[in-house]
XYZ file of C-alpha atoms in Angstrom:
600
model
C 14.372 -47.366 -48.506
C 11.316 -45.628 -47.523
C 11.139 -46.716 -43.612
C 7.584 -46.343 -43.728
C 6.700 -49.236 -41.196
C 9.493 -48.052 -39.040
C 8.341 -44.566 -37.834
C 7.372 -45.711 -34.292
C 10.992 -47.109 -33.420
C 12.176 -45.154 -30.103
C 15.713 -43.465 -30.101
C 18.587 -45.047 -28.574
C 18.661 -43.461 -25.208
C 21.726 -42.156 -23.158
C 21.785 -43.856 -19.875
C 22.195 -41.911 -16.858
C 25.819 -41.267 -15.671
C 25.532 -42.426 -12.015
C 23.957 -45.811 -13.224
C 26.874 -46.232 -15.867
C 29.421 -45.588 -13.408
C 27.920 -47.661 -10.782
C 27.705 -50.663 -13.100
C 31.082 -50.086 -14.634
C 32.589 -50.660 -10.925
C 30.712 -53.837 -10.462
C 31.826 -55.149 -13.686
C 35.341 -54.394 -12.722
C 35.127 -56.248 -9.501
C 35.868 -59.851 -10.743
C 38.803 -58.935 -13.186
C 40.882 -56.210 -11.664
C 42.840 -56.229 -8.198
C 41.829 -54.384 -5.314
C 44.263 -51.414 -5.502
C 43.316 -50.914 -9.114
C 39.781 -50.936 -7.980
C 40.047 -48.352 -5.368
C 42.152 -46.080 -7.592
C 39.336 -46.512 -10.354
C 36.516 -45.573 -7.493
C 38.558 -42.378 -6.787
C 38.854 -41.366 -10.422
C 34.882 -41.940 -10.951
C 34.231 -39.959 -8.001
C 36.115 -37.186 -9.469
C 34.735 -37.593 -12.844
C 31.027 -37.599 -11.451
C 31.469 -34.242 -9.264
C 28.630 -31.796 -9.825
C 29.624 -29.448 -12.677
C 32.653 -31.617 -13.401
C 34.010 -33.272 -16.658
C 31.505 -36.231 -16.777
C 28.503 -34.058 -16.337
C 29.776 -31.868 -19.251
C 30.198 -34.837 -21.696
C 26.866 -36.370 -20.471
C 25.153 -33.137 -21.430
C 26.941 -32.960 -24.770
C 26.179 -36.604 -25.572
C 22.172 -35.723 -24.626
C 22.574 -32.950 -27.013
C 23.831 -35.148 -29.721
C 21.049 -37.668 -28.955
C 18.337 -34.928 -29.569
C 19.931 -33.532 -32.775
C 20.820 -37.059 -34.438
C 18.477 -40.276 -35.280
C 21.154 -42.230 -33.454
C 23.784 -40.716 -31.161
C 25.775 -43.782 -31.589
C 25.561 -45.348 -35.023
C 27.844 -43.060 -37.045
C 30.522 -43.118 -34.378
C 30.195 -46.772 -34.277
C 30.549 -47.596 -37.770
C 33.715 -45.510 -38.053
C 35.200 -46.805 -34.492
C 34.447 -50.143 -34.714
C 35.110 -50.870 -38.498
C 35.890 -48.196 -40.699
C 38.909 -46.607 -38.538
C 40.113 -50.292 -37.721
C 43.334 -50.803 -39.552
C 43.822 -54.584 -39.306
C 43.014 -56.977 -42.037
C 39.326 -57.535 -42.106
C 40.066 -61.208 -42.758
C 40.368 -62.974 -39.552
C 40.096 -59.934 -37.428
C 36.697 -58.433 -38.427
C 34.755 -60.426 -41.139
C 32.779 -63.460 -39.589
C 32.569 -66.842 -41.725
C 29.420 -69.277 -41.782
C 29.668 -72.687 -42.448
C 26.470 -74.494 -43.950
C 25.702 -78.200 -43.652
C 27.679 -80.069 -46.157
C 26.434 -80.850 -49.575
C 25.862 -84.215 -51.198
C 27.953 -83.397 -54.345
C 31.834 -83.809 -54.973
C 32.038 -82.414 -58.732
C 31.746 -79.537 -60.513
C 28.048 -80.288 -61.868
C 27.097 -80.568 -58.362
C 28.919 -77.442 -57.244
C 27.229 -75.359 -60.161
C 23.720 -76.918 -59.788
C 23.726 -75.791 -56.212
C 25.007 -72.489 -56.859
C 22.529 -71.888 -59.382
C 19.838 -72.498 -56.758
C 21.635 -70.401 -54.006
C 21.825 -67.434 -56.456
C 18.174 -67.768 -57.199
C 17.491 -68.063 -53.416
C 19.211 -64.870 -52.701
C 17.408 -63.141 -55.605
C 13.949 -64.529 -54.162
C 15.052 -62.669 -50.772
C 16.095 -59.771 -52.483
C 12.600 -59.149 -54.058
C 11.394 -58.915 -50.445
C 13.886 -56.520 -49.575
C 13.220 -54.427 -52.602
C 9.385 -54.408 -52.294
C 9.720 -53.874 -48.552
C 7.864 -56.945 -48.033
C 10.291 -58.457 -45.233
C 8.183 -59.171 -42.278
C 9.388 -56.891 -39.508
C 10.950 -58.862 -36.506
C 10.142 -58.608 -33.037
C 12.114 -58.933 -29.710
C 9.971 -59.650 -26.513
C 6.740 -57.826 -28.311
C 8.845 -54.866 -29.605
C 9.462 -54.274 -33.286
C 13.179 -54.182 -34.286
C 14.788 -51.625 -36.658
C 14.988 -53.329 -40.045
C 17.725 -50.776 -41.523
C 20.491 -53.331 -41.696
C 18.764 -55.745 -44.320
C 18.914 -52.673 -46.721
C 22.631 -52.656 -46.318
C 23.851 -56.008 -47.292
C 22.930 -56.312 -51.077
C 25.037 -54.226 -53.616
C 27.375 -52.776 -51.070
C 31.080 -52.871 -50.656
C 33.828 -51.520 -48.355
C 36.226 -49.299 -50.093
C 39.766 -48.996 -48.521
C 41.352 -45.641 -47.557
C 44.726 -44.411 -46.344
C 43.469 -43.685 -42.915
C 39.843 -44.610 -42.747
C 37.679 -46.965 -45.050
C 33.840 -46.196 -46.536
C 31.107 -48.225 -47.349
C 29.537 -47.661 -50.880
C 26.010 -48.844 -51.273
C 24.469 -49.064 -54.781
C 21.096 -50.417 -53.764
C 19.550 -47.068 -53.495
C 20.746 -45.613 -56.610
C 18.276 -44.703 -59.427
C 19.555 -47.431 -61.404
C 20.265 -50.360 -59.033
C 22.869 -52.984 -60.299
C 21.394 -56.276 -61.817
C 24.754 -58.385 -61.871
C 26.510 -60.437 -59.433
C 30.294 -61.175 -59.583
C 31.306 -64.912 -59.905
C 35.060 -65.788 -59.165
C 36.755 -69.182 -60.157
C 40.324 -69.788 -60.098
C 41.081 -66.337 -59.184
C 39.270 -64.661 -62.223
C 36.126 -62.652 -61.640
C 33.148 -62.389 -63.986
C 30.110 -60.109 -64.194
C 26.944 -62.234 -64.474
C 23.751 -60.349 -65.306
C 20.839 -62.194 -63.196
C 17.772 -60.371 -64.417
C 16.127 -60.445 -67.748
C 15.682 -57.156 -69.796
C 12.124 -57.381 -68.738
C 13.069 -57.555 -65.075
C 12.504 -61.161 -64.244
C 15.459 -62.939 -62.456
C 17.016 -65.647 -64.507
C 15.792 -69.221 -63.668
C 17.743 -71.817 -61.892
C 18.175 -73.290 -65.333
C 19.563 -70.397 -67.154
C 22.096 -69.350 -64.250
C 23.304 -73.143 -64.209
C 24.191 -72.413 -67.958
C 25.676 -69.307 -67.341
C 27.861 -70.638 -64.695
C 28.965 -73.564 -66.887
C 30.155 -70.695 -69.292
C 31.970 -68.925 -66.448
C 33.523 -72.249 -65.465
C 34.835 -73.191 -68.916
C 36.311 -69.843 -69.575
C 38.540 -69.747 -66.456
C 40.117 -73.178 -66.349
C 43.556 -71.667 -66.165
C 45.132 -72.085 -62.718
C 48.128 -69.798 -63.223
C 46.261 -66.378 -62.953
C 47.298 -63.518 -60.463
C 45.247 -63.751 -57.322
C 44.140 -59.873 -57.419
C 41.484 -60.612 -54.914
C 44.226 -61.435 -52.259
C 44.958 -57.394 -52.193
C 41.850 -57.129 -50.018
C 43.210 -59.345 -47.420
C 46.255 -56.885 -46.446
C 46.370 -54.447 -43.457
C 43.832 -51.619 -44.563
C 46.698 -48.926 -45.017
C 48.724 -51.063 -47.423
C 45.609 -52.045 -49.076
C 44.446 -48.378 -49.372
C 47.790 -47.471 -50.963
C 47.846 -50.480 -53.459
C 44.083 -49.537 -54.225
C 44.895 -46.136 -55.312
C 47.826 -47.378 -57.491
C 45.577 -50.152 -58.788
C 42.724 -47.963 -59.965
C 45.055 -45.329 -61.743
C 44.475 -47.916 -64.774
C 41.142 -47.195 -66.522
C 40.496 -50.979 -66.815
C 41.327 -51.962 -63.438
C 39.126 -49.029 -62.301
C 36.064 -50.384 -64.217
C 36.566 -53.918 -62.897
C 36.857 -53.001 -59.422
C 33.589 -50.680 -59.523
C 31.720 -53.790 -61.090
C 33.006 -55.970 -58.175
C 31.727 -53.247 -55.865
C 28.701 -52.688 -57.578
C 27.625 -56.069 -57.671
C 24.646 -57.619 -55.733
C 26.788 -59.985 -54.090
C 29.775 -62.252 -54.900
C 29.782 -66.006 -55.522
C 33.196 -67.934 -54.999
C 33.481 -71.269 -56.850
C 36.201 -72.759 -54.722
C 38.806 -75.462 -55.627
C 38.618 -78.378 -53.469
C 40.525 -78.046 -50.397
C 42.877 -80.727 -48.645
C 40.829 -83.765 -47.584
C 40.260 -84.458 -43.863
C 38.307 -86.870 -41.681
C 34.582 -86.335 -41.249
C 35.274 -85.347 -37.685
C 37.568 -82.542 -38.642
C 35.379 -81.304 -41.889
C 33.674 -78.400 -39.924
C 36.682 -77.065 -38.503
C 38.384 -77.367 -42.005
C 35.304 -75.577 -43.512
C 35.437 -72.763 -41.065
C 39.029 -71.965 -42.031
C 37.755 -71.930 -45.756
C 35.240 -69.550 -44.859
C 37.261 -67.332 -42.772
C 40.167 -66.931 -44.918
C 40.221 -69.568 -47.609
C 43.099 -71.531 -46.643
C 45.910 -69.424 -47.744
C 47.378 -68.420 -51.091
C 47.855 -71.846 -52.502
C 44.376 -72.636 -51.873
C 41.228 -70.323 -52.069
C 42.344 -67.108 -50.438
C 42.874 -65.509 -53.873
C 39.377 -66.663 -54.963
C 37.700 -63.679 -52.965
C 36.944 -59.907 -52.732
C 37.175 -59.699 -48.858
C 35.829 -56.205 -48.674
C 32.594 -57.173 -50.515
C 29.674 -57.418 -47.807
C 28.469 -60.602 -48.847
C 30.420 -63.791 -50.465
C 28.865 -66.991 -50.791
C 31.450 -69.949 -51.124
C 30.880 -73.122 -52.505
C 33.565 -75.642 -52.954
C 33.836 -78.615 -55.707
C 34.074 -80.808 -52.602
C 30.672 -80.036 -51.030
C 31.744 -77.346 -48.809
C 29.463 -74.636 -48.566
C 28.968 -71.313 -46.556
C 29.751 -67.420 -46.730
C 31.624 -64.778 -45.314
C 30.576 -61.324 -44.790
C 32.224 -57.867 -44.324
C 31.019 -56.600 -40.813
C 30.548 -52.853 -41.415
C 27.117 -52.727 -42.789
C 25.364 -55.499 -40.537
C 25.443 -57.922 -37.719
C 24.911 -61.637 -37.612
C 21.125 -61.893 -37.405
C 20.035 -60.252 -40.676
C 22.722 -62.297 -42.536
C 21.303 -65.473 -40.720
C 17.476 -64.897 -41.785
C 18.793 -64.446 -45.336
C 20.560 -67.717 -44.868
C 17.666 -69.488 -43.450
C 15.506 -68.224 -46.490
C 18.207 -69.361 -48.900
C 18.791 -72.738 -47.572
C 14.831 -73.503 -47.417
C 14.645 -72.240 -51.187
C 17.355 -74.302 -52.414
C 15.810 -77.664 -50.754
C 12.385 -76.867 -52.716
C 13.863 -75.351 -55.754
C 13.883 -77.838 -58.649
C 15.420 -77.250 -62.139
C 12.810 -76.034 -64.395
C 13.424 -76.409 -67.829
C 13.571 -72.861 -69.455
C 12.799 -71.935 -73.226
C 16.349 -71.661 -74.585
C 16.811 -67.990 -75.038
C 20.367 -67.254 -75.986
C 22.010 -65.433 -73.015
C 25.091 -63.273 -73.523
C 28.374 -64.519 -72.324
C 29.295 -63.409 -68.662
C 31.872 -60.894 -68.989
C 35.352 -61.638 -67.480
C 36.845 -58.650 -65.722
C 40.370 -57.816 -66.895
C 43.260 -56.430 -64.616
C 46.458 -54.881 -66.048
C 49.167 -56.190 -63.552
C 52.387 -53.703 -63.589
C 55.300 -54.993 -61.794
C 54.213 -52.691 -58.627
C 50.772 -54.460 -58.334
C 52.523 -57.866 -58.957
C 54.863 -56.920 -55.731
C 51.645 -55.806 -53.734
C 50.208 -58.998 -54.570
C 53.135 -61.185 -53.382
C 53.276 -59.042 -50.085
C 49.595 -59.871 -49.530
C 50.374 -63.351 -50.162
C 52.797 -63.689 -47.629
C 50.746 -61.701 -45.093
C 47.749 -63.792 -45.649
C 49.774 -67.053 -45.103
C 51.247 -65.923 -41.868
C 47.503 -64.997 -40.753
C 46.471 -68.579 -41.865
C 49.326 -70.431 -39.907
C 48.472 -68.292 -37.096
C 44.632 -68.862 -36.785
C 43.348 -72.106 -34.976
C 39.728 -72.890 -35.206
C 37.851 -75.908 -33.917
C 34.101 -76.346 -34.580
C 32.314 -78.615 -32.266
C 28.940 -80.151 -32.418
C 28.092 -80.775 -28.612
C 25.487 -83.430 -29.315
C 24.460 -84.062 -25.323
C 22.002 -81.526 -25.289
C 20.759 -78.323 -26.582
C 18.294 -75.547 -25.317
C 15.875 -78.367 -24.010
C 18.090 -78.889 -20.746
C 18.199 -75.298 -19.638
C 14.897 -74.781 -20.307
C 13.789 -77.880 -18.284
C 15.441 -76.109 -15.300
C 13.777 -72.845 -16.325
C 17.045 -70.952 -17.155
C 18.012 -68.923 -20.231
C 19.775 -71.097 -22.408
C 22.022 -68.305 -23.605
C 22.836 -67.343 -19.872
C 23.648 -71.158 -19.159
C 25.873 -71.632 -22.164
C 27.712 -68.438 -21.180
C 28.146 -69.476 -17.552
C 29.725 -72.819 -19.267
C 32.080 -70.573 -20.937
C 32.856 -68.894 -17.651
C 33.755 -72.035 -16.097
C 35.779 -73.575 -18.888
C 37.870 -70.422 -18.742
C 38.017 -70.601 -15.097
C 39.205 -74.026 -14.933
C 42.005 -73.469 -17.570
C 43.508 -70.320 -16.124
C 42.402 -70.261 -12.568
C 41.187 -66.495 -12.958
C 38.051 -64.684 -14.411
C 38.457 -62.367 -17.680
C 36.734 -59.621 -19.362
C 34.309 -61.062 -21.708
C 32.298 -59.716 -24.364
C 28.763 -60.747 -25.779
C 27.012 -59.157 -28.269
C 23.474 -57.609 -27.495
C 21.354 -56.302 -30.361
C 20.223 -52.674 -29.858
C 17.645 -53.156 -32.795
C 14.690 -52.159 -30.657
C 16.170 -48.569 -31.357
C 16.285 -46.711 -34.918
C 19.381 -47.618 -36.586
C 20.620 -49.833 -33.587
C 23.737 -51.875 -33.939
C 25.194 -53.638 -30.620
C 26.111 -53.154 -27.085
C 27.925 -55.434 -24.807
C 26.657 -58.005 -22.283
C 29.619 -58.495 -20.022
C 29.150 -62.175 -18.981
C 31.830 -62.052 -16.459
C 30.109 -60.683 -13.305
C 30.396 -60.794 -9.352
C 27.908 -63.556 -9.754
C 29.284 -65.612 -12.556
C 32.630 -65.597 -10.491
C 31.034 -66.508 -7.470
C 29.652 -69.573 -9.154
C 32.714 -70.690 -11.110
C 34.852 -70.462 -7.991
C 32.405 -72.792 -5.679
C 31.660 -75.118 -8.778
C 34.970 -77.005 -7.853
C 35.511 -76.408 -4.113
C 35.086 -79.493 -2.263
C 33.921 -77.647 0.856
C 30.782 -76.253 -0.780
C 27.695 -78.410 -0.757
C 25.897 -79.246 -4.077
C 22.792 -77.349 -3.184
C 24.764 -74.197 -2.501
C 26.400 -74.585 -6.025
C 23.038 -74.698 -7.626
C 22.095 -71.609 -5.765
C 25.096 -69.901 -7.225
C 24.399 -71.094 -10.717
C 20.958 -69.982 -10.579
C 21.979 -66.613 -9.187
C 24.602 -66.087 -12.098
C 22.187 -67.205 -14.873
C 19.488 -64.775 -13.403
C 22.035 -62.047 -13.260
C 23.106 -62.607 -16.940
C 19.640 -62.481 -18.074
C 19.192 -59.264 -15.988
C 22.298 -57.730 -17.912
C 21.000 -58.715 -21.087
C 17.364 -57.130 -20.718
C 19.362 -53.887 -19.571
C 21.571 -54.165 -22.616
C 19.045 -54.671 -25.376
C 17.151 -51.801 -23.749
C 20.032 -49.379 -24.270
C 20.892 -49.500 -20.536
C 24.507 -51.213 -21.014
C 27.719 -49.365 -20.070
C 30.206 -49.944 -22.994
C 28.737 -47.703 -25.950
C 27.751 -45.069 -23.300
C 31.362 -44.992 -21.949
C 32.597 -44.955 -25.597
C 30.302 -42.130 -26.322
C 31.473 -40.092 -23.421
C 35.250 -40.850 -24.613
C 34.419 -39.566 -28.272
C 32.531 -36.567 -27.018
C 35.898 -35.574 -25.149
C 37.852 -36.082 -28.382
C 35.253 -33.964 -30.556
C 35.154 -31.410 -27.702
C 39.158 -31.087 -27.961
C 39.182 -31.400 -24.155
C 42.000 -33.499 -22.424
C 40.840 -37.062 -21.980
C 39.299 -37.736 -18.739
C 41.345 -39.971 -16.561
C 38.704 -42.702 -16.084
C 39.612 -43.542 -19.850
C 43.663 -43.517 -19.106
C 43.296 -45.794 -16.259
C 44.612 -49.601 -16.256
C 41.098 -50.890 -15.235
C 39.593 -49.402 -18.457
C 42.364 -51.150 -20.526
C 41.758 -54.580 -18.652
C 37.873 -54.106 -18.904
C 38.284 -53.694 -22.841
C 41.043 -56.539 -23.234
C 38.449 -59.283 -24.045
C 40.085 -62.698 -23.486
C 36.718 -64.184 -24.474
C 34.789 -62.603 -27.150
C 31.589 -64.487 -27.697
C 28.305 -64.209 -29.901
C 25.219 -66.358 -29.868
C 23.881 -66.394 -33.453
C 20.956 -68.518 -33.347
C 19.632 -69.989 -36.860
C 16.906 -72.426 -37.902
C 19.624 -73.835 -40.246
C 22.084 -76.305 -38.653
C 24.872 -74.009 -39.340
C 27.759 -72.279 -37.246
C 29.284 -68.914 -37.657
C 32.802 -68.458 -36.654
C 35.319 -65.135 -36.141
C 38.761 -64.755 -34.760
C 39.592 -63.544 -31.423
C 39.911 -59.856 -30.701
C 42.697 -60.179 -28.236
C 46.183 -61.620 -28.984
C 45.757 -63.993 -26.127
C 42.108 -64.286 -26.355
C 39.381 -66.583 -28.020
C 36.484 -66.089 -30.366
C 33.645 -68.254 -29.526
C 30.514 -68.143 -31.580
C 27.537 -70.680 -31.186
C 24.047 -71.860 -32.583
C 21.843 -73.572 -29.815
C 19.545 -75.886 -31.669
C 16.855 -77.912 -29.702
C 18.904 -81.117 -29.014
C 22.774 -79.994 -29.720
C 24.840 -76.888 -29.854
C 27.067 -75.823 -32.853
C 30.215 -74.060 -31.357
C 33.295 -72.435 -33.066
C 36.312 -71.620 -31.001
C 39.224 -69.537 -32.411
C 42.562 -68.822 -31.025
C 46.085 -67.673 -32.312
C 48.918 -70.176 -32.566
C 51.303 -67.638 -31.764
C 49.985 -67.103 -28.294
C 51.324 -70.432 -26.038
C 48.698 -69.875 -23.285
C 45.440 -70.269 -25.648
C 44.522 -73.459 -27.628
C 41.125 -73.649 -29.337
C 40.944 -77.571 -29.141
C 41.533 -77.416 -25.001
C 38.874 -74.578 -24.699
C 36.285 -76.494 -26.526
C 37.083 -79.465 -24.470
C 36.723 -77.488 -21.277
C 33.561 -76.253 -22.609
C 31.989 -79.532 -23.339
C 33.034 -80.799 -19.693
C 31.472 -77.486 -18.104
C 28.240 -78.047 -19.872
C 28.147 -81.513 -18.753
C 29.105 -80.926 -15.032
C 26.382 -78.158 -14.843
C 23.768 -80.499 -16.224
C 24.846 -83.057 -13.869
C 24.937 -80.685 -10.817
C 21.338 -79.697 -11.751
C 20.005 -83.322 -12.015
C 21.913 -84.582 -9.014
C 20.488 -81.934 -7.019
C 17.075 -82.150 -5.258
C 15.143 -78.916 -5.921
C 15.558 -76.140 -3.310
C 12.710 -74.931 -1.737
C 12.539 -71.452 -2.752
């Protein structure tokens, strides 16, 4: 892409060493004990000595920042995603649940799928012509690069490290999507020879052909291989593509613009449980006997449409964050509402091509193993989606509080009430104000949040004091958020110093071998606000075995929450956490509404 309109973007700064060390100590205070804290203070003093290790690494980072477009982006892609060896399913790839659709048969499913494909192609036109409106945050333009990474791209497994291929920028970019139904993959050309996209009507007819030529339900679910642990999949992949037919089929999937998964109906549940069941369908497909084989989990973008009206998508996280995905969703959902089936002149269209796979006994064994591992993951993941209907952004705004900070304090309170302690909390903050920016961490657990949650249920404390502490905690969160989006948070900087030490082949500085560092990076709460115009919710798995994943979309008058936990951990429970969160938010509202405003 020519980033002609993005020349003015500043480069990601390297914060000062002293600032990061001071802020790091402050974030440790509520989560580590005094003894550990004083040990860490000593290590940090040593690290910051004039002419010492910290100064040398800091200079190295500053040098790297001068020489590169973004000192962090390559490092981050590799450490956070490509080197990570856990399955992308549950552990990395988020799912998105879209509002339930009104159909319950294959005609409805196909009709909607056709409109959805047309909507994505409409968005793709804006990407291709570079007419996507540049986004702004607080009056500053944001880097639009991620939009150019999500279509026609795919992750490729490796034995020790994965890679991402992007075919969008090739001289002859792809013109097909992949459609998968009953575990069978098809190449569907979505452009006419003159370069115009197929109409909704034409797409519908092509999807009908796909459907009727994949009725057998006993096919080997080749796609389930992509759900395995990355080293195992890397090995199986090399074995799979030794065969030319297999290699061509895999390449066709990797090159496709995106994938559409036409899912079989999932087990019926009550309306109340529908969102939670749909979240599971978007995250992993429900297991090998349901739809987990109806995916290619390495594909950046997979839209999932069930015969039962369930609808959503999942995306592979390496190329992009939630917000670009959400603005694509908002566009597509609007498009499907207004798009009507227009009768198209009947041009005979070629039969969508079915992708063939030759399955050797060894590949069959790999598939069986992947199925077993997938089913273990499915049984282990507990997801609860709730629609908090009492209020949305409106209440915090009335009290002049940031809705995001208010919700984060609700999470802190819910966690404290469940465990009587504070924990390291991760909230992602966008670094898109900077060229090629991805994310940094907002540490929502602070000295101020700890003071508030401890006071909230303390009968000795006056209401007015609790309100003051809540206001202070919300302001502190808002301040940390501002710091983070301006490139002044601590986590990526600390990571950079650590990676710089590895690159310099020097011994690992003590601060990174310290218990406090391990505690600070063990996120029992991993959270993300992903706002959308569409009434949807994103969901992802926990990042710690004894942790929670919490994603939320605050609307004007309600909030969609997805809470995940692992069943293998006795201490965590997604439904309990979701309930505590509801109670915490309601109690905070009551506190604010029943307390006369303090004279500030």
